[in-house]
Coordinates of C-alpha atoms in Angstrom, one line a residue:
M1 CA -32.7 9.9 -26.6
K2 CA -33.2 7.5 -23.6
K3 CA -29.9 5.8 -24.3
Q4 CA -28.1 9.2 -24.3
T5 CA -29.8 10.2 -21.1
L6 CA -28.9 7.0 -19.4
I7 CA -25.2 7.4 -20.5
I8 CA -25.2 11.0 -19.2
R9 CA -26.6 9.9 -15.8
I10 CA -24.2 7.0 -15.5
I11 CA -21.3 9.4 -16.2
F12 CA -22.6 12.0 -13.7
Y13 CA -23.2 9.5 -10.9
G14 CA -20.0 7.6 -11.7
L15 CA -18.1 10.9 -11.3
L16 CA -19.9 11.6 -8.1
L17 CA -19.2 8.2 -6.6
S18 CA -15.6 8.0 -7.8
S19 CA -15.0 11.4 -6.3
L20 CA -16.5 10.2 -3.0
I21 CA -14.0 7.2 -3.1
G22 CA -11.2 9.7 -3.7
L23 CA -12.5 11.7 -0.7
I24 CA -12.6 8.7 1.6
S25 CA -9.0 7.7 0.5
F26 CA -7.8 11.2 1.2
G27 CA -9.6 11.2 4.6
F28 CA -7.8 8.0 5.6
I29 CA -4.4 9.4 4.7
F30 CA -5.1 12.7 6.3
L31 CA -6.2 11.2 9.6
E32 CA -3.4 8.7 9.7
S33 CA -0.8 11.4 9.1
H34 CA -2.1 14.0 11.5
I35 CA -3.1 11.7 14.3
S36 CA 0.3 9.9 14.1
H37 CA 2.1 13.2 14.2
L38 CA 0.0 14.5 17.1
L39 CA 0.5 11.4 19.2
W40 CA 4.2 10.5 18.5
D41 CA 5.8 13.9 17.8
K42 CA 3.9 16.0 20.3
L43 CA 1.8 14.2 22.9
L44 CA 4.2 11.3 23.8
N45 CA 7.3 13.5 23.5
D46 CA 5.9 16.1 25.9
M47 CA 4.8 13.6 28.5
P48 CA 6.8 13.0 31.7
F49 CA 8.4 9.6 32.0
N50 CA 8.5 9.3 28.2
V51 CA 9.5 5.7 28.2
V52 CA 6.7 4.6 30.5
S53 CA 4.2 6.7 28.4
V54 CA 5.3 5.1 25.2
F55 CA 5.1 1.6 26.7
I56 CA 1.5 2.2 28.0
F57 CA 0.5 3.6 24.6
C58 CA 1.9 0.6 22.7
I59 CA 0.3 -1.9 25.1
L60 CA -3.0 0.0 24.7
G61 CA -2.6 -0.2 20.9
G62 CA -2.0 -4.0 21.0
F63 CA -5.0 -4.5 23.2
C64 CA -7.2 -2.5 20.8
V65 CA -5.9 -4.1 17.6
G66 CA -6.1 -7.6 19.1
K67 CA -9.7 -7.0 20.5
L68 CA -10.9 -5.8 17.2
R69 CA -9.4 -8.7 15.3
E70 CA -11.0 -11.0 18.0
K71 CA -14.4 -9.4 17.4
W72 CA -14.4 -8.7 13.6
G73 CA -11.9 -11.2 12.2
D74 CA -8.8 -10.8 10.1
Y75 CA -8.9 -7.0 9.5
P76 CA -7.6 -4.9 7.8
Q77 CA -8.3 -6.6 4.5
T78 CA -5.5 -5.9 2.1
A79 CA -5.6 -5.3 -1.7
H80 CA -4.3 -8.9 -2.2
D81 CA -7.3 -10.3 -0.2
S82 CA -9.8 -8.2 -2.2
I83 CA -8.3 -9.0 -5.6
D84 CA -8.2 -12.7 -4.8
Q85 CA -11.9 -12.6 -3.8
L86 CA -12.7 -10.6 -7.0
K87 CA -10.9 -13.2 -9.2
K88 CA -12.7 -16.1 -7.5
I89 CA -16.3 -14.9 -7.5
Q90 CA -16.2 -11.8 -9.8
T91 CA -17.3 -9.5 -7.0
V92 CA -16.2 -8.5 -3.5
N93 CA -18.0 -8.1 -0.2
Y94 CA -17.7 -4.4 0.3
R95 CA -19.7 -4.1 3.5
P96 CA -16.6 -4.3 5.8
A97 CA -14.7 -1.6 3.9
F98 CA -15.0 0.9 6.8
K99 CA -14.2 -1.7 9.4
S100 CA -11.1 -2.5 7.5
L101 CA -10.1 1.1 7.2
F102 CA -10.7 1.7 10.9
V103 CA -8.5 -1.2 12.0
A104 CA -5.8 -0.1 9.5
L105 CA -6.0 3.4 10.9
L106 CA -5.4 2.1 14.4
V107 CA -2.5 -0.1 13.2
L108 CA -0.8 2.8 11.6
I109 CA -1.3 5.5 14.3
F110 CA -0.1 3.1 17.0
G111 CA 3.3 3.0 15.2
A112 CA 3.4 -0.4 13.4
G113 CA 6.2 -0.7 10.8
V114 CA 3.8 -1.2 7.9
G115 CA 2.5 1.0 5.1
P116 CA -1.0 2.4 4.4
E117 CA -1.1 1.2 0.8
A118 CA -2.3 -2.4 1.3
A119 CA -5.4 -1.6 3.4
L120 CA -6.2 1.5 1.5
L121 CA -6.1 -0.2 -1.9
G122 CA -8.1 -3.1 -0.4
A123 CA -10.8 -0.6 0.6
I124 CA -10.6 1.1 -2.7
V125 CA -11.2 -2.2 -4.5
M126 CA -14.2 -2.8 -2.2
L127 CA -15.7 0.6 -2.7
S128 CA -15.1 0.4 -6.5
I129 CA -17.2 -2.8 -6.6
W130 CA -19.8 -0.9 -4.6
Q131 CA -19.7 1.8 -7.2
A132 CA -20.1 -0.8 -10.0
D133 CA -23.1 -2.3 -8.2
K134 CA -24.6 1.2 -8.0
M135 CA -24.0 1.7 -11.7
R136 CA -25.7 -1.6 -12.5
Y137 CA -28.7 -0.5 -10.3
L138 CA -29.0 2.6 -12.4
F139 CA -28.6 0.7 -15.7
F140 CA -31.2 -1.9 -14.9
N141 CA -33.7 0.4 -13.1
H142 CA -33.4 3.5 -15.2
E143 CA -37.1 3.7 -16.0
N144 CA -38.1 3.8 -12.3
F145 CA -35.1 6.0 -11.4
I146 CA -36.1 8.9 -13.7
K147 CA -39.5 9.1 -11.9
L148 CA -37.7 10.0 -8.6
S149 CA -37.1 13.6 -7.5
P150 CA -33.5 14.9 -7.8
V151 CA -33.0 14.6 -4.0
E152 CA -34.3 11.0 -4.0
R153 CA -32.0 10.1 -6.9
I154 CA -28.9 11.4 -5.0
S155 CA -30.0 9.6 -1.8
H156 CA -30.5 6.4 -3.7
M157 CA -27.1 6.6 -5.3
L158 CA -25.4 7.5 -2.0
H159 CA -27.2 5.0 0.2
P160 CA -24.5 2.6 1.5
T161 CA -26.5 -0.6 1.6
K162 CA -29.5 -0.3 -0.6
Y163 CA -30.2 0.2 -4.4
L164 CA -27.4 -2.2 -5.5
V165 CA -27.4 -4.8 -8.2
T166 CA -24.5 -7.3 -7.9
Y167 CA -22.7 -8.8 -10.8
N168 CA -24.5 -11.6 -12.6
A169 CA -22.8 -13.0 -15.7
E170 CA -26.1 -14.1 -17.2
S171 CA -27.7 -10.7 -17.0
V172 CA -24.8 -8.6 -18.3
P173 CA -25.1 -7.5 -22.0
K174 CA -22.5 -9.2 -24.1
G175 CA -22.0 -6.8 -27.1
D176 CA -18.5 -5.6 -27.9
N177 CA -19.7 -2.0 -27.9
F178 CA -21.1 -2.4 -24.4
L179 CA -17.9 -4.1 -23.0
S180 CA -15.6 -1.5 -24.6
T181 CA -17.8 1.4 -23.3
K182 CA -17.9 -0.2 -19.8
K183 CA -14.1 -0.6 -19.8
A184 CA -13.6 3.0 -20.9
L185 CA -16.0 4.3 -18.2
N186 CA -14.2 2.3 -15.5
I187 CA -10.9 3.8 -16.5
F188 CA -12.4 7.2 -16.6
F189 CA -14.0 6.9 -13.1
S190 CA -10.7 5.5 -11.7
V191 CA -8.8 8.4 -13.1
N192 CA -11.4 10.8 -11.7
G193 CA -11.0 9.3 -8.2
L194 CA -7.2 9.6 -8.4
I195 CA -7.5 13.2 -9.5
S196 CA -9.9 14.0 -6.7
F197 CA -7.5 12.4 -4.2
T198 CA -4.5 14.3 -5.6
I199 CA -6.4 17.7 -5.6
L200 CA -7.4 17.2 -2.0
M201 CA -3.8 16.3 -1.1
K202 CA -2.5 19.4 -2.8
L203 CA -5.1 21.7 -1.4
T204 CA -4.3 20.6 2.2
K205 CA -0.6 20.6 1.5
Q206 CA 0.0 17.0 2.5
P207 CA 3.5 15.7 2.2
S208 CA 4.3 13.7 -0.9
F209 CA 4.6 9.9 -0.7
I210 CA 7.7 10.1 -2.8
S211 CA 11.1 11.5 -1.8
K212 CA 13.8 12.1 -4.4
M213 CA 17.1 10.3 -3.6
G214 CA 19.4 13.0 -5.1
D215 CA 21.1 13.8 -8.4
T216 CA 23.3 11.5 -10.5
S217 CA 26.1 11.9 -12.9
W218 CA 26.7 8.3 -13.7
H219 CA 29.0 7.3 -16.5
L220 CA 29.7 4.2 -18.5
K221 CA 32.5 3.2 -16.1
D222 CA 29.7 2.6 -13.5
L223 CA 28.5 -0.3 -15.6
W224 CA 31.5 -2.3 -14.4
V225 CA 29.7 -2.8 -11.1
F226 CA 26.2 -3.2 -12.5
I227 CA 26.1 -7.0 -12.5
P228 CA 27.7 -7.3 -9.0
L229 CA 25.3 -4.8 -7.7
L230 CA 22.4 -6.6 -9.3
I231 CA 23.6 -9.9 -7.6
V232 CA 24.0 -8.1 -4.2
G233 CA 20.4 -6.9 -4.4
L234 CA 19.2 -10.3 -5.6
L235 CA 20.9 -12.2 -2.8
S236 CA 19.6 -9.6 -0.2
G237 CA 16.1 -10.2 -1.5
K238 CA 16.5 -14.0 -1.4
I239 CA 17.8 -13.9 2.2
Y240 CA 14.8 -11.8 3.2
N241 CA 12.4 -14.2 1.5
V242 CA 13.9 -17.1 3.4
F243 CA 13.7 -15.1 6.6
K244 CA 10.0 -14.2 5.8
K245 CA 9.1 -17.9 5.6
K246 CA 10.9 -18.7 8.8
M247 CA 9.1 -15.8 10.6
S248 CA 5.8 -17.2 9.5
Q249 CA 6.7 -20.6 11.0
W250 CA 8.0 -19.1 14.2
F251 CA 4.9 -17.1 14.8
N252 CA 2.5 -19.9 14.0
F253 CA 1.1 -20.0 17.5
W254 CA -1.8 -18.4 19.4
Q255 CA -4.0 -18.5 16.3
D256 CA -7.1 -18.1 18.5
E257 CA -5.5 -15.6 20.8
P258 CA -5.3 -12.3 18.7
V259 CA -4.9 -10.1 21.8
K260 CA -1.8 -11.9 23.1
K261 CA -0.3 -12.0 19.7
A262 CA -0.9 -8.3 19.1
L263 CA 0.8 -7.5 22.4
I264 CA 4.0 -9.1 21.0
G265 CA 3.8 -6.7 18.2
S266 CA 3.2 -3.9 20.8
L267 CA 6.5 -4.8 22.5
S268 CA 8.4 -4.6 19.1
I269 CA 6.8 -1.2 18.4
F270 CA 7.8 0.0 21.9
I271 CA 11.4 -1.1 21.4
V272 CA 11.7 0.5 18.0
G273 CA 9.8 3.7 19.2
I274 CA 12.4 4.2 22.0
F275 CA 15.6 3.3 20.2
F276 CA 14.9 3.7 16.5
P277 CA 11.9 6.1 16.2
N278 CA 12.6 6.9 12.5
L279 CA 11.9 3.2 11.7
L280 CA 8.3 3.5 13.0
F281 CA 5.5 3.4 10.4
S282 CA 6.3 2.6 6.8
G283 CA 9.6 4.6 6.6
Q284 CA 8.4 6.9 3.8
V285 CA 8.7 10.1 6.0
A286 CA 12.3 9.2 7.2
L287 CA 13.3 8.4 3.6
G288 CA 13.4 12.0 2.7
S289 CA 16.4 12.7 4.9
V290 CA 18.4 9.7 3.9
P291 CA 20.3 11.2 0.9
K292 CA 21.7 13.9 3.2
D293 CA 22.3 11.8 6.3
Y294 CA 23.6 8.5 5.0
V295 CA 27.2 9.8 4.8
K296 CA 27.1 10.2 8.6
F297 CA 26.8 6.4 9.0
S298 CA 29.0 3.5 8.3
F299 CA 28.2 0.5 6.1
L300 CA 27.5 -1.6 9.2
I301 CA 25.2 0.9 10.7
L302 CA 23.1 1.2 7.5
L303 CA 23.0 -2.6 7.2
L304 CA 21.8 -2.8 10.8
V305 CA 19.0 -0.3 9.9
V306 CA 17.9 -2.5 7.0
I307 CA 17.9 -5.6 9.2
I308 CA 15.9 -3.9 12.0
K309 CA 13.4 -2.4 9.6
L310 CA 12.7 -5.8 7.9
V311 CA 12.6 -7.7 11.2
F312 CA 10.2 -5.1 12.6
L313 CA 8.0 -5.4 9.5
Q314 CA 7.8 -9.2 9.8
I315 CA 7.0 -9.1 13.5
C316 CA 4.2 -6.6 12.8
L317 CA 2.7 -8.6 10.0
N318 CA 2.9 -11.9 11.9
T319 CA 1.3 -10.6 15.1
G320 CA -1.8 -9.1 13.6
W321 CA -0.5 -5.5 12.9
I322 CA -1.4 -5.9 9.2
G323 CA -0.5 -3.4 6.6
G324 CA 1.4 -2.8 3.4
D325 CA 4.9 -4.1 2.9
I326 CA 5.7 -2.2 -0.3
F327 CA 6.9 1.1 1.3
P328 CA 8.9 -0.7 4.1
I329 CA 10.6 -3.0 1.6
V330 CA 11.4 -0.1 -0.7
F331 CA 12.7 1.9 2.2
A332 CA 15.0 -1.0 3.3
S333 CA 16.1 -1.6 -0.3
I334 CA 17.1 2.0 -0.7
I335 CA 19.0 2.0 2.6
Q336 CA 20.7 -1.2 1.5
G337 CA 21.8 0.6 -1.7
F338 CA 23.3 3.5 0.3
A339 CA 25.1 1.0 2.5
I340 CA 26.7 -0.7 -0.5
S341 CA 27.7 2.8 -1.8
Q342 CA 29.8 3.2 1.3
V343 CA 32.1 0.4 0.2
L344 CA 32.3 1.6 -3.5
P345 CA 33.2 5.3 -3.2
A346 CA 34.7 5.4 -6.7
F347 CA 31.3 4.9 -8.3
D348 CA 28.2 7.0 -8.6
V349 CA 26.1 6.8 -5.4
I350 CA 22.7 7.1 -7.0
F351 CA 23.6 4.5 -9.7
I352 CA 24.5 2.0 -6.9
V353 CA 21.4 2.8 -4.8
A354 CA 19.0 2.5 -7.8
T355 CA 20.5 -0.8 -9.0
V356 CA 20.6 -2.5 -5.6
A357 CA 17.2 -1.1 -4.5
T358 CA 15.5 -2.3 -7.7
S359 CA 17.1 -5.7 -7.6
M360 CA 16.3 -6.3 -4.0
A361 CA 12.7 -5.0 -4.1
V362 CA 11.9 -6.9 -7.4
T363 CA 13.2 -10.1 -5.8
I364 CA 11.1 -9.7 -2.7
L365 CA 7.9 -8.3 -4.2
D366 CA 8.1 -10.4 -7.4
S367 CA 6.6 -7.8 -9.7
P368 CA 9.4 -6.5 -11.9
I369 CA 7.6 -3.9 -14.0
G370 CA 5.4 -2.6 -11.1
V371 CA 8.4 -2.3 -8.8
A372 CA 10.5 -0.7 -11.5
I373 CA 7.8 2.0 -12.1
F374 CA 7.5 2.7 -8.4
I375 CA 11.2 2.7 -7.7
A376 CA 11.8 5.1 -10.6
L377 CA 9.6 7.7 -8.9
F378 CA 12.4 8.1 -6.2
F379 CA 15.2 8.7 -8.7
P380 CA 16.2 11.2 -11.4
I381 CA 15.1 10.5 -15.0
Q382 CA 18.7 9.5 -15.9
M383 CA 18.3 6.4 -13.8
I384 CA 15.2 5.0 -15.6
P385 CA 17.2 2.9 -18.1
V386 CA 19.2 1.4 -15.3
I387 CA 16.1 0.7 -13.2
F388 CA 14.2 -1.0 -16.0
A389 CA 17.2 -2.9 -17.2
T390 CA 17.7 -4.3 -13.7
A391 CA 14.0 -5.3 -13.5
L392 CA 13.9 -6.9 -16.9
I393 CA 17.1 -8.9 -16.5
L394 CA 15.7 -10.4 -13.3
K395 CA 12.4 -11.1 -14.9
F396 CA 13.9 -12.9 -17.9
A397 CA 16.4 -14.7 -15.7
K398 CA 13.6 -16.0 -13.5
Q399 CA 11.6 -17.1 -16.6
S400 CA 14.6 -18.9 -18.1
I401 CA 15.2 -20.8 -14.8
L402 CA 11.5 -21.8 -14.5
K403 CA 11.5 -23.1 -18.1
K404 CA 14.6 -25.1 -17.5
K405 CA 13.1 -26.6 -14.4
A406 CA 9.9 -27.4 -16.3
K407 CA 11.9 -29.2 -19.0
G408 CA 14.1 -31.0 -16.5

């Protein structure tokens, strides 16, 4: 009976805490979206001397971001940082989660050309470890826990810094049943957090992260250009990766001067905000209008948009305006696909865009299956075979090259 009661309590409090993580994630996205819209689409647009107002706003943003990095360190912490820490020490320092989210929020609302996903996922990893430590506290202190009043139990489980038991390999039960149950519960709680986040997004009518790129009627004749398109995307990705390394070298200065460095990013945000406002932020909002508007622009104009977006991304990332690169890279890759479609009018536009975008994004992000799944969300179901074929060809081609290098 005690075992059943313990499991019920773990499930109850696990659902409570995972729902709280979903609420925090929603709050971050909600605030970022609404504050950015208020500042950039209303307040700054309505101000007299718009250019001067945007300049002052961007400089203020650079000063704030730089000062916070000077005071707190390299924030926001991304998912990559959190996962690396988790792999090394089997746990994560989750105390800076809200610091990280706060800096990420500032980075985004001041217009940096990065996505919210990296900092948000980093915070979710931190908070998930916090939840796991809470569950361990409940597991190892259940006898004392049941003596508390209901209000005290809730306050214990929601207390941000107390009543935690960190991971210790020696104290963890080793039975197969325990490990399988733990894994199932972790998946269950993760799904619950995602559902909570989605419900809140729907209830408040937040715009979707995903924009559909249009319908397709591709035929077998389009396969004639499949390999050339794959190569174009591959080469585009390779060029960006070389450029990325160069940018990291070029910006390897003022390591101890985060404010000065952030102000360089401010100038890039100002320039983009005045001349190319649709390229601010991650690009996810502007992507929705691309299928209708791309025909208005030439191949060269679309190519210029791709270049500006990727240069802007790298300037932000290398000057302390840290954020996600997945959305900006997918945005640029899709625009690149529409650019290529301009010079191949005899073939299906969506077929071209999907192939080029997948090839380019896979090459840059180096995660074939993950990128394929994400890219597929933007395209009709008929494109799924093409998208996954592109990703798998690149994956196996890379593996083959690495094996040959290892043998040679």
